[in-house]
CSV table of C-alpha atoms in Angstrom, one decimal:
chain,number,residue,atom,x,y,z
A,1256,MET,CA,67.2,173.0,231.2
A,1257,ASP,CA,66.0,169.4,232.1
A,1258,THR,CA,64.3,167.6,229.2
A,1259,GLY,CA,62.4,164.8,228.7
A,1260,PRO,CA,61.9,162.7,225.5
A,1261,SER,CA,62.2,164.7,222.1
A,1262,PHE,CA,60.6,163.6,218.9
A,1263,PRO,CA,61.1,164.9,215.4
A,1264,PHE,CA,58.1,166.2,213.6
A,1265,ALA,CA,57.5,167.2,209.8
A,1266,PRO,CA,54.6,169.3,208.9
A,1267,SER,CA,52.4,168.3,206.1
A,1268,GLN,CA,53.3,169.6,202.8
A,1269,ARG,CA,49.8,168.6,201.4
A,1270,LEU,CA,46.8,171.1,201.9
A,1271,PRO,CA,44.4,170.5,203.5
A,1272,ASP,CA,46.4,168.9,206.3
A,1273,PRO,CA,45.4,165.0,206.3
A,1274,ARG,CA,46.0,165.2,210.0
A,1275,ILE,CA,42.8,167.1,210.3
A,1276,GLU,CA,40.1,164.6,209.6
A,1277,VAL,CA,36.5,165.8,208.9
A,1278,LEU,CA,33.9,163.8,210.7
A,1279,ASP,CA,30.9,166.1,209.8
A,1280,GLU,CA,30.7,168.4,206.7
A,1281,ARG,CA,29.8,171.4,209.4
A,1282,PHE,CA,33.3,171.4,210.6
A,1283,LEU,CA,34.5,172.5,207.0
A,1284,PRO,CA,33.9,176.3,207.6
A,1285,LEU,CA,35.9,175.9,210.9
A,1286,ARG,CA,39.0,174.4,209.0
A,1287,LEU,CA,41.6,176.5,207.3
A,1288,LEU,CA,42.6,174.9,204.0
A,1289,SER,CA,46.2,176.3,204.4
A,1290,GLY,CA,46.3,175.6,208.0
A,1291,SER,CA,48.8,172.9,209.2
A,1292,VAL,CA,49.6,171.1,212.4
A,1293,GLU,CA,52.9,172.5,213.9
A,1294,GLN,CA,55.0,171.3,216.6
A,1295,LEU,CA,56.4,174.5,218.4
A,1296,ALA,CA,58.6,172.7,221.1
A,1297,THR,CA,59.5,169.0,222.5
A,1298,GLY,CA,61.4,167.6,225.1
A,1299,PHE,CA,58.7,167.4,228.0
A,1300,TYR,CA,57.8,164.5,230.2
A,1301,TRP,CA,53.9,165.3,230.4
A,1302,ALA,CA,53.0,168.7,229.2
A,1303,GLU,CA,49.7,169.9,230.5
A,1304,GLY,CA,47.6,173.2,231.3
A,1305,PRO,CA,48.3,175.6,228.5
A,1306,VAL,CA,47.2,179.3,229.0
A,1307,TRP,CA,47.6,182.1,226.7
A,1308,PHE,CA,49.0,185.5,227.7
A,1309,GLY,CA,48.1,187.8,224.7
A,1310,ASP,CA,49.5,191.0,226.6
A,1311,GLY,CA,52.9,189.4,226.4
A,1312,ARG,CA,52.3,187.3,223.3
A,1313,TYR,CA,53.4,183.9,225.2
A,1314,LEU,CA,52.1,180.8,226.3
A,1315,LEU,CA,52.7,179.0,229.6
A,1316,PHE,CA,52.2,175.3,230.1
A,1317,SER,CA,53.1,172.8,232.8
A,1318,ASP,CA,55.6,169.9,232.5
A,1319,ILE,CA,54.3,168.2,235.6
A,1320,PRO,CA,56.9,165.5,236.3
A,1321,ASN,CA,59.8,168.0,235.7
A,1322,ASP,CA,58.2,170.4,238.1
A,1323,ARG,CA,58.2,173.4,236.2
A,1324,ILE,CA,56.1,175.9,234.1
A,1325,LEU,CA,57.3,176.7,230.6
A,1326,ARG,CA,57.2,179.8,228.6
A,1327,TRP,CA,57.0,179.8,224.6
A,1328,ASP,CA,57.5,183.0,223.2
A,1329,ASP,CA,55.1,183.8,220.2
A,1330,CYS,CA,57.6,186.4,218.9
A,1331,SER,CA,61.0,184.6,219.0
A,1332,GLY,CA,60.0,180.9,219.3
A,1333,ALA,CA,62.2,180.7,222.2
A,1334,LEU,CA,61.2,178.3,225.1
A,1335,SER,CA,62.4,178.9,228.7
A,1336,GLU,CA,61.4,177.9,232.4
A,1337,PHE,CA,59.0,180.4,233.7
A,1338,ARG,CA,58.9,178.8,237.1
A,1339,LYS,CA,61.0,176.0,238.7
A,1340,PRO,CA,60.0,174.4,241.1
A,1341,SER,CA,56.3,174.9,240.1
A,1342,HIS,CA,55.1,172.5,243.1
A,1343,HIS,CA,54.2,170.1,240.0
A,1344,ALA,CA,51.8,172.6,238.7
A,1345,ASN,CA,49.1,171.2,236.4
A,1346,GLY,CA,46.2,173.3,235.1
A,1347,LEU,CA,46.8,177.0,234.5
A,1348,ALA,CA,44.3,179.9,233.7
A,1349,ARG,CA,44.1,183.5,234.1
A,1350,ASP,CA,41.6,185.4,236.5
A,1351,ARG,CA,39.6,188.6,235.3
A,1352,GLN,CA,42.5,190.8,236.3
A,1353,GLY,CA,45.0,188.7,234.2
A,1354,ARG,CA,46.8,187.1,236.8
A,1355,LEU,CA,48.2,183.6,236.7
A,1356,LEU,CA,46.0,180.8,238.5
A,1357,ALA,CA,47.7,177.5,239.1
A,1358,CYS,CA,46.7,174.0,240.3
A,1359,GLU,CA,49.6,172.5,242.2
A,1360,HIS,CA,49.9,168.8,242.8
A,1361,GLY,CA,52.7,169.2,245.2
A,1362,THR,CA,51.3,171.3,247.6
A,1363,ARG,CA,47.7,170.4,247.1
A,1364,ARG,CA,46.5,173.8,246.5
A,1365,VAL,CA,45.4,176.6,244.1
A,1366,THR,CA,47.4,179.8,243.8
A,1367,ARG,CA,47.4,183.2,242.4
A,1368,THR,CA,50.5,185.1,241.0
A,1369,GLU,CA,50.4,188.8,241.7
A,1370,TYR,CA,51.6,191.4,239.7
A,1371,ASP,CA,54.8,191.8,241.8
A,1372,GLY,CA,55.4,187.8,241.8
A,1373,ARG,CA,54.2,187.0,245.2
A,1374,ILE,CA,52.3,183.8,245.5
A,1375,THR,CA,48.6,184.0,247.4
A,1376,VAL,CA,47.1,180.6,248.2
A,1377,LEU,CA,43.2,180.5,247.3
A,1378,ALA,CA,42.5,177.1,248.1
A,1379,SER,CA,44.0,174.2,250.1
A,1380,HIS,CA,41.5,172.7,252.5
A,1381,TYR,CA,38.0,172.1,252.3
A,1382,GLN,CA,36.1,171.7,255.7
A,1383,GLY,CA,39.3,171.0,257.5
A,1384,LYS,CA,40.7,168.3,255.1
A,1385,ARG,CA,43.2,168.7,252.5
A,1386,LEU,CA,42.5,169.0,248.8
A,1387,ASN,CA,43.6,166.0,246.8
A,1388,SER,CA,45.5,167.4,243.8
A,1389,PRO,CA,44.0,170.5,241.9
A,1390,ASN,CA,44.0,169.4,238.3
A,1391,ASP,CA,42.2,172.0,235.9
A,1392,ILE,CA,41.0,175.3,236.5
A,1393,VAL,CA,38.7,178.1,234.7
A,1394,CYS,CA,37.6,181.7,235.8
A,1395,ALA,CA,34.0,182.9,235.0
A,1396,SER,CA,33.3,186.4,234.0
A,1397,ASP,CA,32.1,187.3,237.5
A,1398,GLY,CA,35.5,186.4,238.8
A,1399,SER,CA,34.5,183.1,240.5
A,1400,ILE,CA,37.0,180.4,240.1
A,1401,TRP,CA,36.1,176.7,239.4
A,1402,PHE,CA,38.5,173.7,239.4
A,1403,THR,CA,38.7,169.9,239.6
A,1404,ASP,CA,40.3,168.0,242.4
A,1405,PRO,CA,41.0,164.4,241.4
A,1406,PRO,CA,43.8,162.5,243.3
A,1407,PHE,CA,46.3,162.1,240.4
A,1408,GLY,CA,49.0,163.9,241.9
A,1409,ILE,CA,49.0,162.0,245.2
A,1410,LEU,CA,49.1,158.3,243.7
A,1411,GLY,CA,52.8,158.1,243.2
A,1412,TRP,CA,56.0,160.1,242.6
A,1413,TRP,CA,55.4,161.2,239.1
A,1414,GLU,CA,53.2,164.0,239.3
A,1415,GLY,CA,53.5,164.8,243.0
A,1416,GLU,CA,54.1,162.5,246.0
A,1417,PRO,CA,52.1,159.7,247.3
A,1418,ALA,CA,49.2,160.4,249.9
A,1419,THR,CA,45.9,159.2,251.0
A,1420,PRO,CA,42.9,161.0,249.7
A,1421,GLU,CA,40.8,162.7,252.2
A,1422,LEU,CA,38.0,164.1,250.0
A,1423,PRO,CA,36.0,162.9,247.0
A,1424,HIS,CA,36.9,163.7,243.4
A,1425,GLY,CA,35.3,167.0,243.6
A,1426,VAL,CA,34.7,170.0,241.5
A,1427,TYR,CA,35.0,173.3,243.6
A,1428,ARG,CA,34.0,177.1,243.2
A,1429,ILE,CA,35.9,179.8,244.7
A,1430,ASP,CA,33.6,182.9,245.6
A,1431,PRO,CA,34.6,186.2,243.9
A,1432,GLY,CA,33.7,188.3,246.9
A,1433,ASN,CA,34.6,186.3,250.0
A,1434,GLY,CA,37.0,183.8,248.9
A,1435,GLU,CA,34.8,181.0,250.2
A,1436,LEU,CA,35.5,177.5,248.7
A,1437,THR,CA,32.5,175.3,247.9
A,1438,MET,CA,32.2,171.8,246.7
A,1439,VAL,CA,29.6,171.8,243.7
A,1440,LEU,CA,30.2,168.4,242.6
A,1441,GLY,CA,31.3,165.2,244.5
A,1442,ASP,CA,30.0,162.2,242.6
A,1443,LEU,CA,32.4,162.0,239.7
A,1444,ARG,CA,35.3,159.5,239.2
A,1445,GLY,CA,38.3,161.3,238.1
A,1446,SER,CA,37.0,165.1,237.7
A,1447,ASN,CA,39.2,166.4,235.2
A,1448,GLY,CA,38.9,169.0,232.4
A,1449,LEU,CA,36.4,171.5,232.5
A,1450,ALA,CA,34.9,174.5,230.4
A,1451,PHE,CA,32.1,176.9,230.3
A,1452,SER,CA,29.8,177.5,227.1
A,1453,PRO,CA,30.2,180.9,225.6
A,1454,ASP,CA,27.4,182.2,227.5
A,1455,GLU,CA,28.3,180.7,230.8
A,1456,ARG,CA,25.0,179.0,231.1
A,1457,VAL,CA,26.6,175.5,230.8
A,1458,LEU,CA,29.7,173.9,232.5
A,1459,TYR,CA,31.2,170.9,230.9
A,1460,VAL,CA,33.1,168.6,233.0
A,1461,VAL,CA,35.3,165.5,232.1
A,1462,GLU,CA,34.9,162.4,234.2
A,1463,SER,CA,38.2,160.8,233.3
A,1464,ARG,CA,37.8,157.5,235.3
A,1465,ALA,CA,34.0,156.8,234.1
A,1466,MET,CA,33.3,153.2,233.5
A,1467,PRO,CA,32.8,151.6,231.1
A,1468,HIS,CA,33.7,154.5,229.0
A,1469,ARG,CA,35.3,157.9,229.6
A,1470,ARG,CA,32.4,160.8,229.4
A,1471,ILE,CA,31.8,164.6,229.5
A,1472,TRP,CA,28.9,165.8,231.4
A,1473,ALA,CA,27.0,169.1,231.0
A,1474,TYR,CA,25.4,170.8,233.9
A,1475,ASP,CA,23.3,174.3,233.9
A,1476,VAL,CA,25.0,176.9,236.1
A,1477,ALA,CA,22.6,178.5,238.5
A,1478,GLY,CA,24.6,181.2,240.4
A,1479,ALA,CA,26.9,179.3,242.7
A,1480,THR,CA,25.5,175.7,242.0
A,1481,LEU,CA,25.2,173.2,239.1
A,1482,GLN,CA,21.8,171.7,238.2
A,1483,ASN,CA,20.4,169.2,235.5
A,1484,LYS,CA,23.4,167.1,235.2
A,1485,ARG,CA,23.2,165.4,231.7
A,1486,LEU,CA,25.6,163.3,229.4
A,1487,PHE,CA,27.3,165.6,226.8
A,1488,VAL,CA,29.4,162.8,225.2
A,1489,ASP,CA,30.5,159.1,225.9
A,1490,ALA,CA,33.7,158.1,224.3
A,1491,GLY,CA,32.0,154.7,223.4
A,1492,GLY,CA,35.3,152.8,223.4
A,1493,PRO,CA,38.8,153.0,224.6
A,1494,GLY,CA,39.1,156.9,224.0
A,1495,ALA,CA,39.7,159.1,226.8
A,1496,TYR,CA,39.0,162.9,227.4
A,1497,ASP,CA,41.4,165.2,229.3
A,1498,GLY,CA,41.5,169.0,229.1
A,1499,ILE,CA,38.8,170.8,227.2
A,1500,ALA,CA,38.1,174.1,225.6
A,1501,VAL,CA,35.0,175.7,223.9
A,1502,ASP,CA,35.1,178.2,220.9
A,1503,VAL,CA,32.7,181.1,220.4
A,1504,LEU,CA,30.1,179.0,218.4
A,1505,GLY,CA,30.0,176.5,221.4
A,1506,ASN,CA,31.8,173.7,219.9
A,1507,VAL,CA,33.8,171.7,222.4
A,1508,TRP,CA,37.6,170.9,221.6
A,1509,CYS,CA,38.7,167.8,223.7
A,1510,GLY,CA,42.3,166.6,224.4
A,1511,PHE,CA,41.9,162.9,223.4
A,1512,GLY,CA,44.0,159.6,223.7
A,1513,SER,CA,43.6,156.0,224.9
A,1514,SER,CA,42.0,155.0,228.2
A,1515,GLY,CA,44.8,152.3,228.5
A,1516,GLU,CA,42.4,149.7,227.6
A,1517,ALA,CA,44.4,146.6,226.0
A,1518,GLY,CA,44.3,146.6,222.1
A,1519,ALA,CA,43.4,150.4,221.5
A,1520,ASP,CA,44.4,151.9,218.4
A,1521,LEU,CA,46.5,154.8,219.6
A,1522,GLU,CA,47.2,156.2,216.2
A,1523,ALA,CA,43.6,156.7,215.7
A,1524,LEU,CA,43.0,157.9,219.2
A,1525,ASP,CA,45.8,160.4,219.9
A,1526,GLY,CA,45.1,164.0,219.2
A,1527,VAL,CA,41.9,166.4,219.4
A,1528,ARG,CA,38.2,165.5,219.2
A,1529,VAL,CA,35.9,168.3,218.2
A,1530,TYR,CA,32.3,168.1,219.0
A,1531,ASP,CA,29.2,170.7,218.3
A,1532,ALA,CA,27.1,171.8,221.3
A,1533,THR,CA,24.8,168.7,220.8
A,1534,GLY,CA,27.7,166.3,221.3
A,1535,THR,CA,27.8,165.4,217.7
A,1536,PRO,CA,31.5,164.6,216.6
A,1537,LEU,CA,32.7,167.1,213.8
A,1538,ALA,CA,36.3,166.5,213.6
A,1539,HIS,CA,39.5,164.8,214.8
A,1540,ILE,CA,42.9,166.4,214.8
A,1541,HIS,CA,45.5,163.5,214.7
A,1542,LEU,CA,48.7,164.1,216.5
A,1543,PRO,CA,51.5,161.5,216.7
A,1544,GLU,CA,51.1,161.7,220.8
A,1545,ARG,CA,48.2,161.8,223.2
A,1546,CYS,CA,46.9,165.5,223.7
A,1547,ALA,CA,46.4,166.2,227.6
A,1548,ASN,CA,45.1,169.8,227.3
A,1549,LEU,CA,44.6,172.7,224.9
A,1550,CYS,CA,43.6,176.2,224.6
A,1551,PHE,CA,43.0,179.0,222.0
A,1552,GLY,CA,45.3,181.9,221.7
A,1553,GLY,CA,47.3,184.0,219.4
A,1554,ALA,CA,46.6,187.6,218.2
A,1555,ARG,CA,43.1,186.7,217.0
A,1556,ARG,CA,42.3,183.8,219.5
A,1557,ASN,CA,42.1,181.7,216.3
A,1558,ARG,CA,45.2,179.5,217.1
A,1559,LEU,CA,44.8,176.3,219.0
A,1560,PHE,CA,47.7,175.4,221.3
A,1561,MET,CA,47.8,171.6,222.0
A,1562,ALA,CA,49.8,170.2,225.1
A,1563,GLY,CA,50.9,166.7,224.0
A,1564,SER,CA,52.6,164.0,226.0
A,1565,HIS,CA,56.1,165.4,225.1
A,1566,SER,CA,55.3,168.1,222.7
A,1567,LEU,CA,53.5,171.5,222.2
A,1568,TYR,CA,51.5,171.7,218.9
A,1569,ALA,CA,49.6,174.5,217.2
A,1570,LEU,CA,46.8,174.8,214.5
A,1571,TYR,CA,45.3,178.0,213.2
A,1572,VAL,CA,41.6,177.4,212.8
A,1573,ASN,CA,38.8,179.5,211.4
A,1574,VAL,CA,37.1,180.0,214.7
A,1575,GLN,CA,38.0,181.9,217.8
A,1576,GLY,CA,38.3,180.5,221.5
A,1577,ALA,CA,35.3,181.5,223.8
A,1578,VAL,CA,37.9,182.7,226.6
A,1579,PRO,CA,38.8,186.2,225.9
């Protein structure tokens, strides 16, 4: 199996884990005093897009430059290749029937894996133009599929192959009835991670190339449209948001790292930043590498899986993820 850089990791013997930095005392009930950050696997070039399959007790995640989707087994701890080539898959999710949804950079499309393994293409073009490189994806309770489409996978040979963008950095919705593709946003620079609030009345979208600082926007969901754009959080410095997840209380858990700005303190930035529904920072989970994306899973949906640059991490917390 092809591998990337591997790194040793030692979980903290001290409890509470000093890697969990509490920024607001309201986070204390969400922290398990005996919960420690674990490294589940390492050896990847750029880990992304984790999604939990509770019915099989396994996690799927992407290793984009290695052109593969990996499978981590919760029962045995074994790591294996689920799909290779994956067409440089990035974000992964499940639809309401439990089927795998994948954002593919290489083919510039969104696909669904059927129960028998066949691949169905859900979106590849919009108004006759090719999508850029679908990035992250979520499925609402009504079956509608929402995804972001920045050009990151067509900027070079690392996450796909070079091409000229034909469309804005859009956010799209696939209708659950007729499969129609609609661009719901087209004004963001580097649309990236996205997640619904627990009641699905709000959609959070990361603008990962916003200037001067990276931002997350909140929108009211009005059927098939988004309204009332407002700032949820601003990184306020060299920090950068990537994938995001929401818990049942409405807190937003954000993959975090450096924007690449010169002189940034990577040790302070790398990890997961947690905000409440008002945008107040609650905590920072420090990792030894940048966190690209994350999801909740485990038997009780209280295990946070974090896809770092080269490794997969996990942490048990005292709250459940909002996505069933």
